[in-house]
PDB file of N, CA and C in Angstrom:
ATOM      1  N   UNK A   1       0.844  -1.193   0.011  1.00 52.00           N
ATOM      2  CA  UNK A   1      -0.031   0.021   0.019  1.00 52.00           C
ATOM      3  C   UNK A   1       0.893   1.244   0.014  1.00 52.00           C
ATOM      4  N   UNK A   2       1.879   1.262   0.868  1.00 56.00           N
ATOM      5  CA  UNK A   2       2.719   2.452   0.921  1.00 56.00           C
ATOM      6  C   UNK A   2       3.555   2.579  -0.373  1.00 56.00           C
ATOM      7  N   UNK A   3       3.991   1.470  -0.928  1.00 63.00           N
ATOM      8  CA  UNK A   3       4.791   1.558  -2.168  1.00 63.00           C
ATOM      9  C   UNK A   3       3.947   2.142  -3.312  1.00 63.00           C
ATOM     10  N   UNK A   4       2.617   1.813  -3.376  1.00 64.00           N
ATOM     11  CA  UNK A   4       1.748   2.350  -4.402  1.00 64.00           C
ATOM     12  C   UNK A   4       1.647   3.831  -4.287  1.00 64.00           C
ATOM     13  N   UNK A   5       1.477   4.340  -3.073  1.00 65.00           N
ATOM     14  CA  UNK A   5       1.365   5.804  -2.841  1.00 65.00           C
ATOM     15  C   UNK A   5       2.641   6.498  -3.289  1.00 65.00           C
ATOM     16  N   UNK A   6       3.747   5.932  -2.947  1.00 61.00           N
ATOM     17  CA  UNK A   6       5.057   6.524  -3.292  1.00 61.00           C
ATOM     18  C   UNK A   6       5.177   6.618  -4.837  1.00 61.00           C
ATOM     19  N   UNK A   7       4.759   5.558  -5.504  1.00 66.00           N
ATOM     20  CA  UNK A   7       4.839   5.509  -6.940  1.00 66.00           C
ATOM     21  C   UNK A   7       3.918   6.581  -7.522  1.00 66.00           C
ATOM     22  N   UNK A   8       2.683   6.727  -6.996  1.00 68.00           N
ATOM     23  CA  UNK A   8       1.763   7.726  -7.494  1.00 68.00           C
ATOM     24  C   UNK A   8       2.319   9.144  -7.311  1.00 68.00           C
ATOM     25  N   UNK A   9       2.921   9.370  -6.193  1.00 70.00           N
ATOM     26  CA  UNK A   9       3.509  10.689  -5.925  1.00 70.00           C
ATOM     27  C   UNK A   9       4.638  10.927  -6.908  1.00 70.00           C
ATOM     28  N   UNK A  10       5.437   9.936  -7.165  1.00 74.00           N
ATOM     29  CA  UNK A  10       6.521  10.069  -8.079  1.00 74.00           C
ATOM     30  C   UNK A  10       6.047  10.385  -9.510  1.00 74.00           C
ATOM     31  N   UNK A  11       4.972   9.736  -9.905  1.00 79.00           N
ATOM     32  CA  UNK A  11       4.410   9.970 -11.247  1.00 79.00           C
ATOM     33  C   UNK A  11       3.837  11.368 -11.321  1.00 79.00           C
ATOM     34  N   UNK A  12       3.182  11.819 -10.278  1.00 83.00           N
ATOM     35  CA  UNK A  12       2.645  13.198 -10.230  1.00 83.00           C
ATOM     36  C   UNK A  12       3.781  14.231 -10.346  1.00 83.00           C
ATOM     37  N   UNK A  13       4.812  13.946  -9.653  1.00 84.00           N
ATOM     38  CA  UNK A  13       5.996  14.891  -9.728  1.00 84.00           C
ATOM     39  C   UNK A  13       6.555  14.900 -11.134  1.00 84.00           C
ATOM     40  N   UNK A  14       6.639  13.751 -11.778  1.00 88.00           N
ATOM     41  CA  UNK A  14       7.171  13.684 -13.101  1.00 88.00           C
ATOM     42  C   UNK A  14       6.248  14.476 -14.104  1.00 88.00           C
ATOM     43  N   UNK A  15       4.939  14.348 -13.931  1.00 90.00           N
ATOM     44  CA  UNK A  15       4.028  15.130 -14.812  1.00 90.00           C
ATOM     45  C   UNK A  15       4.210  16.592 -14.603  1.00 90.00           C
ATOM     46  N   UNK A  16       4.330  17.036 -13.358  1.00 91.00           N
ATOM     47  CA  UNK A  16       4.558  18.473 -13.087  1.00 91.00           C
ATOM     48  C   UNK A  16       5.833  18.922 -13.683  1.00 91.00           C
ATOM     49  N   UNK A  17       6.903  18.151 -13.487  1.00 92.00           N
ATOM     50  CA  UNK A  17       8.205  18.513 -14.008  1.00 92.00           C
ATOM     51  C   UNK A  17       8.199  18.617 -15.509  1.00 92.00           C
ATOM     52  N   UNK A  18       7.533  17.680 -16.186  1.00 93.00           N
ATOM     53  CA  UNK A  18       7.410  17.685 -17.646  1.00 93.00           C
ATOM     54  C   UNK A  18       6.646  18.931 -18.100  1.00 93.00           C
ATOM     55  N   UNK A  19       5.557  19.255 -17.410  1.00 93.00           N
ATOM     56  CA  UNK A  19       4.819  20.438 -17.742  1.00 93.00           C
ATOM     57  C   UNK A  19       5.574  21.704 -17.597  1.00 93.00           C
ATOM     58  N   UNK A  20       6.373  21.794 -16.577  1.00 95.00           N
ATOM     59  CA  UNK A  20       7.233  22.968 -16.345  1.00 95.00           C
ATOM     60  C   UNK A  20       8.239  23.104 -17.495  1.00 95.00           C
ATOM     61  N   UNK A  21       8.849  21.963 -17.882  1.00 96.00           N
ATOM     62  CA  UNK A  21       9.852  22.014 -18.967  1.00 96.00           C
ATOM     63  C   UNK A  21       9.207  22.428 -20.245  1.00 96.00           C
ATOM     64  N   UNK A  22       8.043  21.926 -20.549  1.00 96.00           N
ATOM     65  CA  UNK A  22       7.333  22.318 -21.764  1.00 96.00           C
ATOM     66  C   UNK A  22       6.975  23.795 -21.751  1.00 96.00           C
ATOM     67  N   UNK A  23       6.474  24.270 -20.603  1.00 96.00           N
ATOM     68  CA  UNK A  23       6.081  25.664 -20.488  1.00 96.00           C
ATOM     69  C   UNK A  23       7.320  26.601 -20.665  1.00 96.00           C
ATOM     70  N   UNK A  24       8.456  26.203 -20.070  1.00 96.00           N
ATOM     71  CA  UNK A  24       9.673  26.967 -20.202  1.00 96.00           C
ATOM     72  C   UNK A  24      10.159  27.037 -21.645  1.00 96.00           C
ATOM     73  N   UNK A  25       9.999  25.953 -22.367  1.00 96.00           N
ATOM     74  CA  UNK A  25      10.404  25.900 -23.735  1.00 96.00           C
ATOM     75  C   UNK A  25       9.562  26.843 -24.604  1.00 96.00           C
ATOM     76  N   UNK A  26       8.215  26.815 -24.357  1.00 96.00           N
ATOM     77  CA  UNK A  26       7.292  27.689 -25.104  1.00 96.00           C
ATOM     78  C   UNK A  26       7.647  29.127 -24.833  1.00 96.00           C
ATOM     79  N   UNK A  27       7.871  29.474 -23.580  1.00 96.00           N
ATOM     80  CA  UNK A  27       8.199  30.844 -23.201  1.00 96.00           C
ATOM     81  C   UNK A  27       9.500  31.294 -23.859  1.00 96.00           C
ATOM     82  N   UNK A  28      10.505  30.421 -23.867  1.00 95.00           N
ATOM     83  CA  UNK A  28      11.809  30.730 -24.514  1.00 95.00           C
ATOM     84  C   UNK A  28      11.641  30.969 -25.994  1.00 95.00           C
ATOM     85  N   UNK A  29      10.851  30.114 -26.667  1.00 95.00           N
ATOM     86  CA  UNK A  29      10.604  30.310 -28.074  1.00 95.00           C
ATOM     87  C   UNK A  29       9.865  31.620 -28.379  1.00 95.00           C
ATOM     88  N   UNK A  30       8.818  31.898 -27.581  1.00 94.00           N
ATOM     89  CA  UNK A  30       8.112  33.165 -27.755  1.00 94.00           C
ATOM     90  C   UNK A  30       9.031  34.391 -27.573  1.00 94.00           C
ATOM     91  N   UNK A  31       9.832  34.342 -26.602  1.00 93.00           N
ATOM     92  CA  UNK A  31      10.769  35.428 -26.346  1.00 93.00           C
ATOM     93  C   UNK A  31      11.756  35.595 -27.512  1.00 93.00           C
ATOM     94  N   UNK A  32      12.258  34.495 -28.033  1.00 90.00           N
ATOM     95  CA  UNK A  32      13.189  34.546 -29.135  1.00 90.00           C
ATOM     96  C   UNK A  32      12.548  35.134 -30.357  1.00 90.00           C
ATOM     97  N   UNK A  33      11.311  34.750 -30.658  1.00 87.00           N
ATOM     98  CA  UNK A  33      10.555  35.328 -31.793  1.00 87.00           C
ATOM     99  C   UNK A  33      10.325  36.831 -31.544  1.00 87.00           C
ATOM    100  N   UNK A  34       9.984  37.157 -30.367  1.00 88.00           N
ATOM    101  CA  UNK A  34       9.725  38.609 -30.012  1.00 88.00           C
ATOM    102  C   UNK A  34      10.975  39.398 -30.247  1.00 88.00           C
ATOM    103  N   UNK A  35      12.104  38.898 -29.788  1.00 87.00           N
ATOM    104  CA  UNK A  35      13.396  39.621 -30.019  1.00 87.00           C
ATOM    105  C   UNK A  35      13.736  39.693 -31.505  1.00 87.00           C
ATOM    106  N   UNK A  36      13.453  38.603 -32.221  1.00 82.00           N
ATOM    107  CA  UNK A  36      13.764  38.592 -33.648  1.00 82.00           C
ATOM    108  C   UNK A  36      12.919  39.639 -34.374  1.00 82.00           C
ATOM    109  N   UNK A  37      11.643  39.739 -34.110  1.00 81.00           N
ATOM    110  CA  UNK A  37      10.776  40.648 -34.852  1.00 81.00           C
ATOM    111  C   UNK A  37      10.997  42.074 -34.408  1.00 81.00           C
ATOM    112  N   UNK A  38      11.635  42.304 -33.264  1.00 86.00           N
ATOM    113  CA  UNK A  38      11.920  43.655 -32.811  1.00 86.00           C
ATOM    114  C   UNK A  38      13.088  44.309 -33.503  1.00 86.00           C
ATOM    115  N   UNK A  39      14.014  43.464 -34.021  1.00 84.00           N
ATOM    116  CA  UNK A  39      15.217  44.052 -34.623  1.00 84.00           C
ATOM    117  C   UNK A  39      14.862  44.654 -35.977  1.00 84.00           C
ATOM    118  N   UNK A  40      15.384  45.832 -36.239  1.00 86.00           N
ATOM    119  CA  UNK A  40      15.077  46.527 -37.572  1.00 86.00           C
ATOM    120  C   UNK A  40      15.554  45.738 -38.766  1.00 86.00           C
ATOM    121  N   UNK A  41      16.733  45.109 -38.654  1.00 86.00           N
ATOM    122  CA  UNK A  41      17.220  44.356 -39.819  1.00 86.00           C
ATOM    123  C   UNK A  41      16.273  43.233 -40.167  1.00 86.00           C
ATOM    124  N   UNK A  42      15.823  42.503 -39.176  1.00 81.00           N
ATOM    125  CA  UNK A  42      14.885  41.370 -39.414  1.00 81.00           C
ATOM    126  C   UNK A  42      13.587  41.902 -39.954  1.00 81.00           C
ATOM    127  N   UNK A  43      13.087  42.977 -39.434  1.00 82.00           N
ATOM    128  CA  UNK A  43      11.823  43.576 -39.903  1.00 82.00           C
ATOM    129  C   UNK A  43      11.935  43.981 -41.380  1.00 82.00           C
ATOM    130  N   UNK A  44      13.039  44.637 -41.741  1.00 86.00           N
ATOM    131  CA  UNK A  44      13.205  45.011 -43.143  1.00 86.00           C
ATOM    132  C   UNK A  44      13.307  43.764 -44.068  1.00 86.00           C
ATOM    133  N   UNK A  45      14.014  42.740 -43.586  1.00 85.00           N
ATOM    134  CA  UNK A  45      14.162  41.517 -44.342  1.00 85.00           C
ATOM    135  C   UNK A  45      12.812  40.881 -44.580  1.00 85.00           C
ATOM    136  N   UNK A  46      11.982  40.765 -43.482  1.00 82.00           N
ATOM    137  CA  UNK A  46      10.729  40.147 -43.629  1.00 82.00           C
ATOM    138  C   UNK A  46       9.800  40.942 -44.550  1.00 82.00           C
ATOM    139  N   UNK A  47       9.854  42.295 -44.435  1.00 85.00           N
ATOM    140  CA  UNK A  47       9.047  43.142 -45.291  1.00 85.00           C
ATOM    141  C   UNK A  47       9.350  42.948 -46.780  1.00 85.00           C
ATOM    142  N   UNK A  48      10.679  42.882 -47.065  1.00 88.00           N
ATOM    143  CA  UNK A  48      11.039  42.675 -48.486  1.00 88.00           C
ATOM    144  C   UNK A  48      10.660  41.246 -48.926  1.00 88.00           C
ATOM    145  N   UNK A  49      10.836  40.248 -48.086  1.00 86.00           N
ATOM    146  CA  UNK A  49      10.372  38.916 -48.500  1.00 86.00           C
ATOM    147  C   UNK A  49       8.905  38.878 -48.738  1.00 86.00           C
ATOM    148  N   UNK A  50       8.099  39.564 -47.936  1.00 83.00           N
ATOM    149  CA  UNK A  50       6.651  39.564 -48.101  1.00 83.00           C
ATOM    150  C   UNK A  50       6.294  40.294 -49.376  1.00 83.00           C
ATOM    151  N   UNK A  51       6.951  41.429 -49.670  1.00 86.00           N
ATOM    152  CA  UNK A  51       6.698  42.132 -50.885  1.00 86.00           C
ATOM    153  C   UNK A  51       7.016  41.276 -52.134  1.00 86.00           C
ATOM    154  N   UNK A  52       8.110  40.560 -52.062  1.00 87.00           N
ATOM    155  CA  UNK A  52       8.520  39.691 -53.235  1.00 87.00           C
ATOM    156  C   UNK A  52       7.558  38.549 -53.415  1.00 87.00           C
ATOM    157  N   UNK A  53       7.000  38.024 -52.341  1.00 87.00           N
ATOM    158  CA  UNK A  53       6.195  36.793 -52.464  1.00 87.00           C
ATOM    159  C   UNK A  53       4.735  37.044 -52.210  1.00 87.00           C
ATOM    160  N   UNK A  54       4.257  38.280 -52.307  1.00 86.00           N
ATOM    161  CA  UNK A  54       2.878  38.614 -52.041  1.00 86.00           C
ATOM    162  C   UNK A  54       1.897  37.891 -52.973  1.00 86.00           C
ATOM    163  N   UNK A  55       2.222  37.808 -54.251  1.00 87.00           N
ATOM    164  CA  UNK A  55       1.331  37.120 -55.209  1.00 87.00           C
ATOM    165  C   UNK A  55       1.282  35.628 -54.894  1.00 87.00           C
ATOM    166  N   UNK A  56       2.403  35.058 -54.619  1.00 87.00           N
ATOM    167  CA  UNK A  56       2.457  33.625 -54.308  1.00 87.00           C
ATOM    168  C   UNK A  56       1.648  33.288 -53.047  1.00 87.00           C
ATOM    169  N   UNK A  57       1.807  34.137 -52.031  1.00 83.00           N
ATOM    170  CA  UNK A  57       1.092  33.964 -50.785  1.00 83.00           C
ATOM    171  C   UNK A  57      -0.414  34.042 -51.012  1.00 83.00           C
ATOM    172  N   UNK A  58      -0.864  35.073 -51.775  1.00 85.00           N
ATOM    173  CA  UNK A  58      -2.301  35.201 -52.000  1.00 85.00           C
ATOM    174  C   UNK A  58      -2.838  34.036 -52.852  1.00 85.00           C
ATOM    175  N   UNK A  59      -2.031  33.557 -53.777  1.00 85.00           N
ATOM    176  CA  UNK A  59      -2.444  32.416 -54.581  1.00 85.00           C
ATOM    177  C   UNK A  59      -2.576  31.134 -53.715  1.00 85.00           C
ATOM    178  N   UNK A  60      -1.621  30.957 -52.827  1.00 84.00           N
ATOM    179  CA  UNK A  60      -1.698  29.798 -51.901  1.00 84.00           C
ATOM    180  C   UNK A  60      -2.858  29.855 -51.022  1.00 84.00           C
ATOM    181  N   UNK A  61      -3.207  31.077 -50.507  1.00 84.00           N
ATOM    182  CA  UNK A  61      -4.365  31.242 -49.642  1.00 84.00           C
ATOM    183  C   UNK A  61      -5.671  30.972 -50.427  1.00 84.00           C
ATOM    184  N   UNK A  62      -5.708  31.443 -51.680  1.00 84.00           N
ATOM    185  CA  UNK A  62      -6.909  31.256 -52.483  1.00 84.00           C
ATOM    186  C   UNK A  62      -7.109  29.757 -52.808  1.00 84.00           C
ATOM    187  N   UNK A  63      -6.032  29.034 -53.030  1.00 84.00           N
ATOM    188  CA  UNK A  63      -6.141  27.620 -53.396  1.00 84.00           C
ATOM    189  C   UNK A  63      -6.183  26.665 -52.206  1.00 84.00           C
ATOM    190  N   UNK A  64      -5.990  27.197 -50.992  1.00 79.00           N
ATOM    191  CA  UNK A  64      -6.026  26.332 -49.816  1.00 79.00           C
ATOM    192  C   UNK A  64      -7.436  25.783 -49.600  1.00 79.00           C
ATOM    193  N   UNK A  65      -7.482  24.531 -49.245  1.00 72.00           N
ATOM    194  CA  UNK A  65      -8.767  23.914 -48.900  1.00 72.00           C
ATOM    195  C   UNK A  65      -8.725  23.563 -47.456  1.00 72.00           C
ATOM    196  N   UNK A  66      -9.576  24.144 -46.641  1.00 67.00           N
ATOM    197  CA  UNK A  66      -9.618  23.873 -45.201  1.00 67.00           C
ATOM    198  C   UNK A  66     -10.624  22.796 -44.965  1.00 67.00           C
ATOM    199  N   UNK A  67     -10.116  21.691 -44.400  1.00 55.00           N
ATOM    200  CA  UNK A  67     -11.019  20.536 -44.132  1.00 55.00           C
ATOM    201  C   UNK A  67     -11.318  20.452 -42.689  1.00 55.00           C
TER     202      UNK A  67
END
């Protein structure tokens, strides 16, 4: 009986630990993207890429089939 409880506590701790790791990864990725899009060089690069590929993007959106 005692061993079962210990195992359940251990599993609960593992789930919490895994959740914390996943949350930290998501926050780190969000922060990296935020920093990337704040830099003027990256913003200019993305703007030129969008201008060059505007027709292709609109064509892809028009042909997309959402199921």
